[in-house]
Tab-separated table of C-alpha atoms and ligand atoms in Angstrom:
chain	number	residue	atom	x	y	z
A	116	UNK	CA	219.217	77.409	53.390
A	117	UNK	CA	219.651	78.693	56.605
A	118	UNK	CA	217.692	76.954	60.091
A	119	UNK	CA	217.305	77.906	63.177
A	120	UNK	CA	218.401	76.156	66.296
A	121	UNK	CA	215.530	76.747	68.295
A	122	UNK	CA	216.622	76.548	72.122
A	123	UNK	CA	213.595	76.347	73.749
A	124	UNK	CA	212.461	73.579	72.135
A	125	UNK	CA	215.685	72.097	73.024
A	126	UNK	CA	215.720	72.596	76.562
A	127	UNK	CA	211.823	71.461	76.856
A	128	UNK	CA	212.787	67.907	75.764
A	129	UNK	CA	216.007	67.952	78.050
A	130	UNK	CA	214.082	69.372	80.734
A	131	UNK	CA	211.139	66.451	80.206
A	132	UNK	CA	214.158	63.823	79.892
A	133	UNK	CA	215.345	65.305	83.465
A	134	UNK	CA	212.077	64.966	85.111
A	135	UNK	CA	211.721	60.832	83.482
A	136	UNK	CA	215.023	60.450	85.152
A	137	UNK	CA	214.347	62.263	88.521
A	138	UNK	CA	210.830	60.497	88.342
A	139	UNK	CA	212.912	56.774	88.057
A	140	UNK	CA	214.953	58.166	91.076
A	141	UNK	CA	211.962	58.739	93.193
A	142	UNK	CA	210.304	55.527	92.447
A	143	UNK	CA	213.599	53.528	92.991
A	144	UNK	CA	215.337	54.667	95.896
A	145	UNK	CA	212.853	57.393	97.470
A	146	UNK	CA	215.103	60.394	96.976
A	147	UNK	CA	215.345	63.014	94.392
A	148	UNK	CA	218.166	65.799	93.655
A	149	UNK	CA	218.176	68.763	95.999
A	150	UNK	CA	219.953	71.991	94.643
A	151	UNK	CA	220.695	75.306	96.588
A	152	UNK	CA	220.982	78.564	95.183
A	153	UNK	CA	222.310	81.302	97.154
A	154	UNK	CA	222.251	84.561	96.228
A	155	UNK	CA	223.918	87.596	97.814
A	156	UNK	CA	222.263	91.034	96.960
A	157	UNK	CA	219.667	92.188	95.075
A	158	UNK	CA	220.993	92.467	91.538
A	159	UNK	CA	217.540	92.307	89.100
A	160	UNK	CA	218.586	90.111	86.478
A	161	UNK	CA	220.147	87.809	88.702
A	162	UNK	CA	216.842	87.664	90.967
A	163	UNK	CA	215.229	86.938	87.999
A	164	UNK	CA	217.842	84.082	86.578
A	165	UNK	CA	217.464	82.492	90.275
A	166	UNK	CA	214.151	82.293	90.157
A	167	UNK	CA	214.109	80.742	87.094
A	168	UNK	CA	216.246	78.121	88.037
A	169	UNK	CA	214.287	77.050	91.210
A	170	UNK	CA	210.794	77.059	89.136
A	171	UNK	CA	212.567	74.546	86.385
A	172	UNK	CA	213.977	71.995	88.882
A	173	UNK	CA	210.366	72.295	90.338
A	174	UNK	CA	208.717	71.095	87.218
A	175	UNK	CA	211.576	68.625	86.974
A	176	UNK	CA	210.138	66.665	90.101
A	177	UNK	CA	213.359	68.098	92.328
A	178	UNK	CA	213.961	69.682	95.365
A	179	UNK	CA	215.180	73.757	95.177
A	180	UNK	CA	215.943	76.004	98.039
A	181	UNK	CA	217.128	79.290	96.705
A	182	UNK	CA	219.101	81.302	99.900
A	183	UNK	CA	218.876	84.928	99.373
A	184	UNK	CA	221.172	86.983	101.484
A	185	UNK	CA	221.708	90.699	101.991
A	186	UNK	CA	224.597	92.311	100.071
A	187	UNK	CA	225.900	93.104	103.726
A	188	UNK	CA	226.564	89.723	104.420
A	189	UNK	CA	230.188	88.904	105.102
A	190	UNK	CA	232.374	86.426	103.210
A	191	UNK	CA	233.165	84.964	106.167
A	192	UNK	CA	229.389	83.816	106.650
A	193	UNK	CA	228.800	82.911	103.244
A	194	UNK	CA	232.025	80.823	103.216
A	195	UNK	CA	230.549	79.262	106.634
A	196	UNK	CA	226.967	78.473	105.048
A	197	UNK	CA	228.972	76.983	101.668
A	198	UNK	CA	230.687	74.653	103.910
A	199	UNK	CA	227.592	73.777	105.942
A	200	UNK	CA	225.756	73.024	102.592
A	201	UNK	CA	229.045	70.552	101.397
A	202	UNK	CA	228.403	68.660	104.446
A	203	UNK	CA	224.694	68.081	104.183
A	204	UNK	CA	224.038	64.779	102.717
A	205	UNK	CA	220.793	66.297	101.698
A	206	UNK	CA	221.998	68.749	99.518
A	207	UNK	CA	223.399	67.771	95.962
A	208	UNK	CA	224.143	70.818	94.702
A	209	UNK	CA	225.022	74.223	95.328
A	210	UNK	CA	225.036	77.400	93.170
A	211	UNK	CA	226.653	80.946	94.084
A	212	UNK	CA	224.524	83.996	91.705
A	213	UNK	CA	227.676	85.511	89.791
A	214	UNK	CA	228.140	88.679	90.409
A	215	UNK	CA	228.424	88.763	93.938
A	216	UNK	CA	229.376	91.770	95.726
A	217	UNK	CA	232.551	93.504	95.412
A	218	UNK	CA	233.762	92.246	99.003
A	219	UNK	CA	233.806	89.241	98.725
A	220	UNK	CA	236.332	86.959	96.595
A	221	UNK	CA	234.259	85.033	94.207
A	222	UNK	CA	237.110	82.475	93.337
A	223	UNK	CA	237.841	82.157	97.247
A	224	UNK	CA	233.512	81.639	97.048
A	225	UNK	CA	234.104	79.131	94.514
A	226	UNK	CA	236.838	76.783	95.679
A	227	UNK	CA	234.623	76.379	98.715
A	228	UNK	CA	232.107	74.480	96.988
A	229	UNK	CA	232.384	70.850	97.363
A	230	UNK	CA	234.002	69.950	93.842
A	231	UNK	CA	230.947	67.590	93.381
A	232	UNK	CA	228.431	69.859	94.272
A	233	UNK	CA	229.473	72.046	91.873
A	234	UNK	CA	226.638	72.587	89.637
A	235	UNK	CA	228.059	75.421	87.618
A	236	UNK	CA	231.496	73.746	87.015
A	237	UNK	CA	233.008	76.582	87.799
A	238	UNK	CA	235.419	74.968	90.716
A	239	UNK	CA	239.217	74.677	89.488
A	240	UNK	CA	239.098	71.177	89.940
A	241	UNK	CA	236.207	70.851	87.030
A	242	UNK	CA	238.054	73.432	84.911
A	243	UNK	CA	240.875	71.108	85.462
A	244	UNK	CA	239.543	67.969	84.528
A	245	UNK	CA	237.518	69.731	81.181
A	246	UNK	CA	241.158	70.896	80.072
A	247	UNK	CA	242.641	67.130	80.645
A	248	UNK	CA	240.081	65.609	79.558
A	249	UNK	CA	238.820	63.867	82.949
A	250	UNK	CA	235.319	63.591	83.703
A	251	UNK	CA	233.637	66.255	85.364
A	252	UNK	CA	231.144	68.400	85.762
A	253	UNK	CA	230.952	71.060	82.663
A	254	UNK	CA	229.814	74.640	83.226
A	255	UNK	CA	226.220	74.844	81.934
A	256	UNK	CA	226.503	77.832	79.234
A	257	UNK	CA	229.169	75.865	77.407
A	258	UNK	CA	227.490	72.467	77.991
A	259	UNK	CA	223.909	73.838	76.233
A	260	UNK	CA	225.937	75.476	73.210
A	261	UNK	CA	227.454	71.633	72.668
A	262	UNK	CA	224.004	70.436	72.726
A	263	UNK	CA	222.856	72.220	70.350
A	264	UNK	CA	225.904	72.219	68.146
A	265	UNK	CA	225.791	68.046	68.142
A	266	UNK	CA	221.624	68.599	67.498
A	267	UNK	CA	222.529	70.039	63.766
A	268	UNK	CA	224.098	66.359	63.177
A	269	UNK	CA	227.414	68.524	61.986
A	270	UNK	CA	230.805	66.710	62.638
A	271	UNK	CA	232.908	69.198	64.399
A	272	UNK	CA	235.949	67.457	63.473
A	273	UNK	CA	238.504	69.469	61.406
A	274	UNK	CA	236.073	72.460	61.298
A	275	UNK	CA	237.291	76.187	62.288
A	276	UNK	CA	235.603	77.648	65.358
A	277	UNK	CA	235.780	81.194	66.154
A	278	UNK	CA	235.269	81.738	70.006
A	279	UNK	CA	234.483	85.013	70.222
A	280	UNK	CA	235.235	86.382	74.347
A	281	UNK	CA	237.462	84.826	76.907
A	282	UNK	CA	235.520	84.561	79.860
A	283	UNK	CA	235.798	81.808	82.358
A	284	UNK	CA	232.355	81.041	82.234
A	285	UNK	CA	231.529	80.957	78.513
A	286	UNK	CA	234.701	82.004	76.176
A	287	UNK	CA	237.765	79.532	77.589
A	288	UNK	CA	235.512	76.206	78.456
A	289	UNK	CA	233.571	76.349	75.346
A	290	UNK	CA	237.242	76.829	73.343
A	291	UNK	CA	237.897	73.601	75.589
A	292	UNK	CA	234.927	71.306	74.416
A	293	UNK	CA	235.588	72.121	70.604
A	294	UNK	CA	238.646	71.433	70.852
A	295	UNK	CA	238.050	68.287	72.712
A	296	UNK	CA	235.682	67.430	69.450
A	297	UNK	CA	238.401	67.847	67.565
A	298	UNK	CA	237.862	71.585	65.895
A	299	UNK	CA	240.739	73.692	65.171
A	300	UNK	CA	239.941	76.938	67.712
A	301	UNK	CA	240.715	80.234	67.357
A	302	UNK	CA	239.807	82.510	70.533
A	303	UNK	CA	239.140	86.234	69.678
A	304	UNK	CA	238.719	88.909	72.203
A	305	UNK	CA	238.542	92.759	72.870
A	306	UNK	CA	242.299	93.126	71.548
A	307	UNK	CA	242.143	90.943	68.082
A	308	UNK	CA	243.109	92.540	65.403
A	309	UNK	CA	240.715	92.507	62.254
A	310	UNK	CA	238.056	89.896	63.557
A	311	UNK	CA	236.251	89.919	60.079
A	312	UNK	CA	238.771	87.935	58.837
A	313	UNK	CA	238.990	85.809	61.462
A	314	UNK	CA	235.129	85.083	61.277
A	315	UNK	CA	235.232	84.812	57.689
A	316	UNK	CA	237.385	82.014	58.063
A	317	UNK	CA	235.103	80.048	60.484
A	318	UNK	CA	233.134	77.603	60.160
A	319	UNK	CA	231.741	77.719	63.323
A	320	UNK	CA	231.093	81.270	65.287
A	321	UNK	CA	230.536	81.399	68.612
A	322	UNK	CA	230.171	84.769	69.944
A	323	UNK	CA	229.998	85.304	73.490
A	324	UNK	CA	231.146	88.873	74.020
A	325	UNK	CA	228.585	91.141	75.323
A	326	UNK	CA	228.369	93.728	72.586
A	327	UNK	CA	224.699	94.003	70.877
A	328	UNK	CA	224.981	93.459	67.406
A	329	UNK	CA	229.265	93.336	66.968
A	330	UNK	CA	229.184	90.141	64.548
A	331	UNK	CA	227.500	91.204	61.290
A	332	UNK	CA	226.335	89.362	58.095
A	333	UNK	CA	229.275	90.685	56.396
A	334	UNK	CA	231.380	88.545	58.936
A	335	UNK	CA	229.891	85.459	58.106
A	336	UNK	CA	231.119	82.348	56.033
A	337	UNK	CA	227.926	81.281	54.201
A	338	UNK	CA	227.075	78.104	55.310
A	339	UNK	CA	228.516	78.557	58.687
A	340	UNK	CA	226.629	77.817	62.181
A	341	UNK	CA	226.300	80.807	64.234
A	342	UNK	CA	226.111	80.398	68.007
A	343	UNK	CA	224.843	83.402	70.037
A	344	UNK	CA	225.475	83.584	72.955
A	345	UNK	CA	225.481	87.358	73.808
A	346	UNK	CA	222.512	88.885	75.824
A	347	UNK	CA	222.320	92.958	75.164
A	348	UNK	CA	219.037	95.064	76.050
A	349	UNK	CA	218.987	97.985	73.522
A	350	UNK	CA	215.948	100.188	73.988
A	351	UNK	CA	214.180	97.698	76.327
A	352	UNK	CA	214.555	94.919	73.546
A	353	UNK	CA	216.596	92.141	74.113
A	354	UNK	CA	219.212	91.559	71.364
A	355	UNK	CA	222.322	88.886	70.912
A	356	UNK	CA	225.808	89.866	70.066
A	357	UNK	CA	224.936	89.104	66.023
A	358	UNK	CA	223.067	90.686	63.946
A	359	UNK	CA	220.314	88.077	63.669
A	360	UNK	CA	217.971	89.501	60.719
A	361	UNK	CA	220.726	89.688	58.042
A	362	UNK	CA	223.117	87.129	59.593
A	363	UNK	CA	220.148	84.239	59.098
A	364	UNK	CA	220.117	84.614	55.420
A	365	UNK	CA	224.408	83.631	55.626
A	366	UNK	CA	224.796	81.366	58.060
A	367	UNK	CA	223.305	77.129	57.778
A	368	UNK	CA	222.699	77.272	61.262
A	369	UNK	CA	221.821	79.899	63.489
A	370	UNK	CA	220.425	80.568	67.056
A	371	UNK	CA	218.169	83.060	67.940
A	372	UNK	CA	218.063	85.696	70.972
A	373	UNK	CA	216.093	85.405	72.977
A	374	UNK	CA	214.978	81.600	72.648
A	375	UNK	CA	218.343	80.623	71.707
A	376	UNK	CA	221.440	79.197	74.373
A	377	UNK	CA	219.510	81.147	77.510
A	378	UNK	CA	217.011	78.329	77.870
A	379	UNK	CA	220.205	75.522	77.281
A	380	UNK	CA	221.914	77.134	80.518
A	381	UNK	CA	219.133	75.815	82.509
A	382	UNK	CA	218.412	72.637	81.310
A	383	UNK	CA	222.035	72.011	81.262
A	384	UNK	CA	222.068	73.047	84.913
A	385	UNK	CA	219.428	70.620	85.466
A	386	UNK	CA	221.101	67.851	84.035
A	387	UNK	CA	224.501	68.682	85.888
A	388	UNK	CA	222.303	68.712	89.026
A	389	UNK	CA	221.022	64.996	88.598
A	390	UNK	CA	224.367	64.048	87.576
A	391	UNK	CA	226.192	65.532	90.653
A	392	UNK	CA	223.076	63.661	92.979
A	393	UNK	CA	224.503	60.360	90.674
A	394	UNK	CA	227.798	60.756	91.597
A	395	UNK	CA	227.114	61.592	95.473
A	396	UNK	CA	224.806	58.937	95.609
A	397	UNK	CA	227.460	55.910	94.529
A	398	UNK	CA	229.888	57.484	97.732
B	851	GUN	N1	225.868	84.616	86.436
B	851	GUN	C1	225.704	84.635	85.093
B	851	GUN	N2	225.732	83.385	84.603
B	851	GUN	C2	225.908	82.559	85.656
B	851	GUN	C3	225.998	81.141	85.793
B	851	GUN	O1	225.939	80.375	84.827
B	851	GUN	N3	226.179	80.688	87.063
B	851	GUN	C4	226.263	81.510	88.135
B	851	GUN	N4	226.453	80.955	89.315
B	851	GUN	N5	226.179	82.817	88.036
B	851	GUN	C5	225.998	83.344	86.802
């Protein structure tokens, strides 16, 4: 009974609706989205999650400068080049790498982006206006996982969602949109006491908590949809924070790792990117 929510797929035909709408852009009023990436330091998987955000607003017909500094830069400069890049009408959005190195402030780093230049939605102004139900611009994790949650055609309304994690970037906004939608949302974390039963309960899982493998088929409501969201490498392999195999048999719904939410992130960042340009544009 149980299908998978293939992400890749996904994000191709966001990312191909992207590049339609940047292509109208070009053709209309000359111009097309411009987003910076800066990152500080030389942190592997973040080279590598920068780079794959400047090669996919490539293909999408925009413009990408990715800024990498050296992890001795000071926050002083990097607050400096932030507020350059707020000011320069040809830059529509700007992206700080998480982590960034332990001296500097990375909320400081944050509220120094130009609220609508803030691709991520990370800026306490978006968080803000997510939690009150303004419009604004959503972080991207969260943004894909609602993507692909409205994609099975299941009403969220009145269902039970597990959020498994806290985090600022994944765990609290994504509690935020369900419940938005209407979900009853339960947020479990490092400290929650017997989790099984909490996940047995759900209708919707979303785990999100960095542990490879934590949320077995055991766990699982049959019938329930099963976002993962976790990214673990154990032995070289690259594994979610469910137990795929097994859980697939349980769940109606299920995404995988990898191929699953990673590929949402940046086709969600993509679409924030032409929405931010949008917004600048009608100043
Ligand atoms: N590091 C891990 N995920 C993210 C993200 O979505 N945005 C930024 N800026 N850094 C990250």
């Amino acid at each position: 009974m149980n299908q998978i929510i293939n992400g890749k797929t996904l994000a191709k035909s966001i990312r191909e609706e992207v590049k339609k709408r940047v292509d109208v852009l070009k053709e209309q009023i000359g111009k097309v989205p411009h987003l910076v990436v800066i990152l500080v330091g030389e942190d592997p998987a973040s080279q590598s999650y920068v780079k794959a955000k400047e090669r996919a607003c490539l293909t999408a017909g925009m413009k990408s400068t990715l800024l990498q500094k050296d992890d001795t830069m000071t926050e002083e400069d990097l607050l400096n080049l932030i507020k350059q890049l707020n000011d320069d009408v040809d830059v529509h959005g700007i992206l700080v790498q998480l982590p960034l190195p332990n001296h500097m402030d990375a909320n400081l780093v944050i509220n120094t982006i130009r609220k609508d230049k803030d691709v991520d939605g990370f800026h306490p102004l978006n968080i803000a206006a997510l939690h009150i139900g303004e419009p604004g611009i959503l972080p991207a994790t969260p943004k894909g996982i609602m993507t692909m949650l409205h994609s099975t055609g299941i009403p969220l309304k009145g269902k039970n969602a597990l959020v498994i994690g806290r985090s600022n970037i994944v765990g609290k906004p994504v509690a935020a949109l369900l419940l938005k939608e209407h979900a009853t949302v339960t947020i479990a974390h490092s400290r929650t006491v017997d989790l099984k039963s909490l996940c047995l309960q759900a209708d919707i899982v979303v785990a999100a908590v960095g542990r490879a493998h934590m949320v077995t088929a055991d766990m699982i409501k049959p019938g329930a949809v099963v976002i993962d969201v976790g990214v673990n490498r154990v032995n070289g392999k690259l594994v979610g924070d469910v137990d795929f195999d097994a859980a697939k048999d349980v769940a109606s719904y299920i995404t995988p790792v990898p191929g699953g939410v990673g590929p949402m992130t940046i086709a969600s960042l993509l679409q924030n990117t032409v929405e931010c340009f949008l917004s600048l544009e009608k100043k």
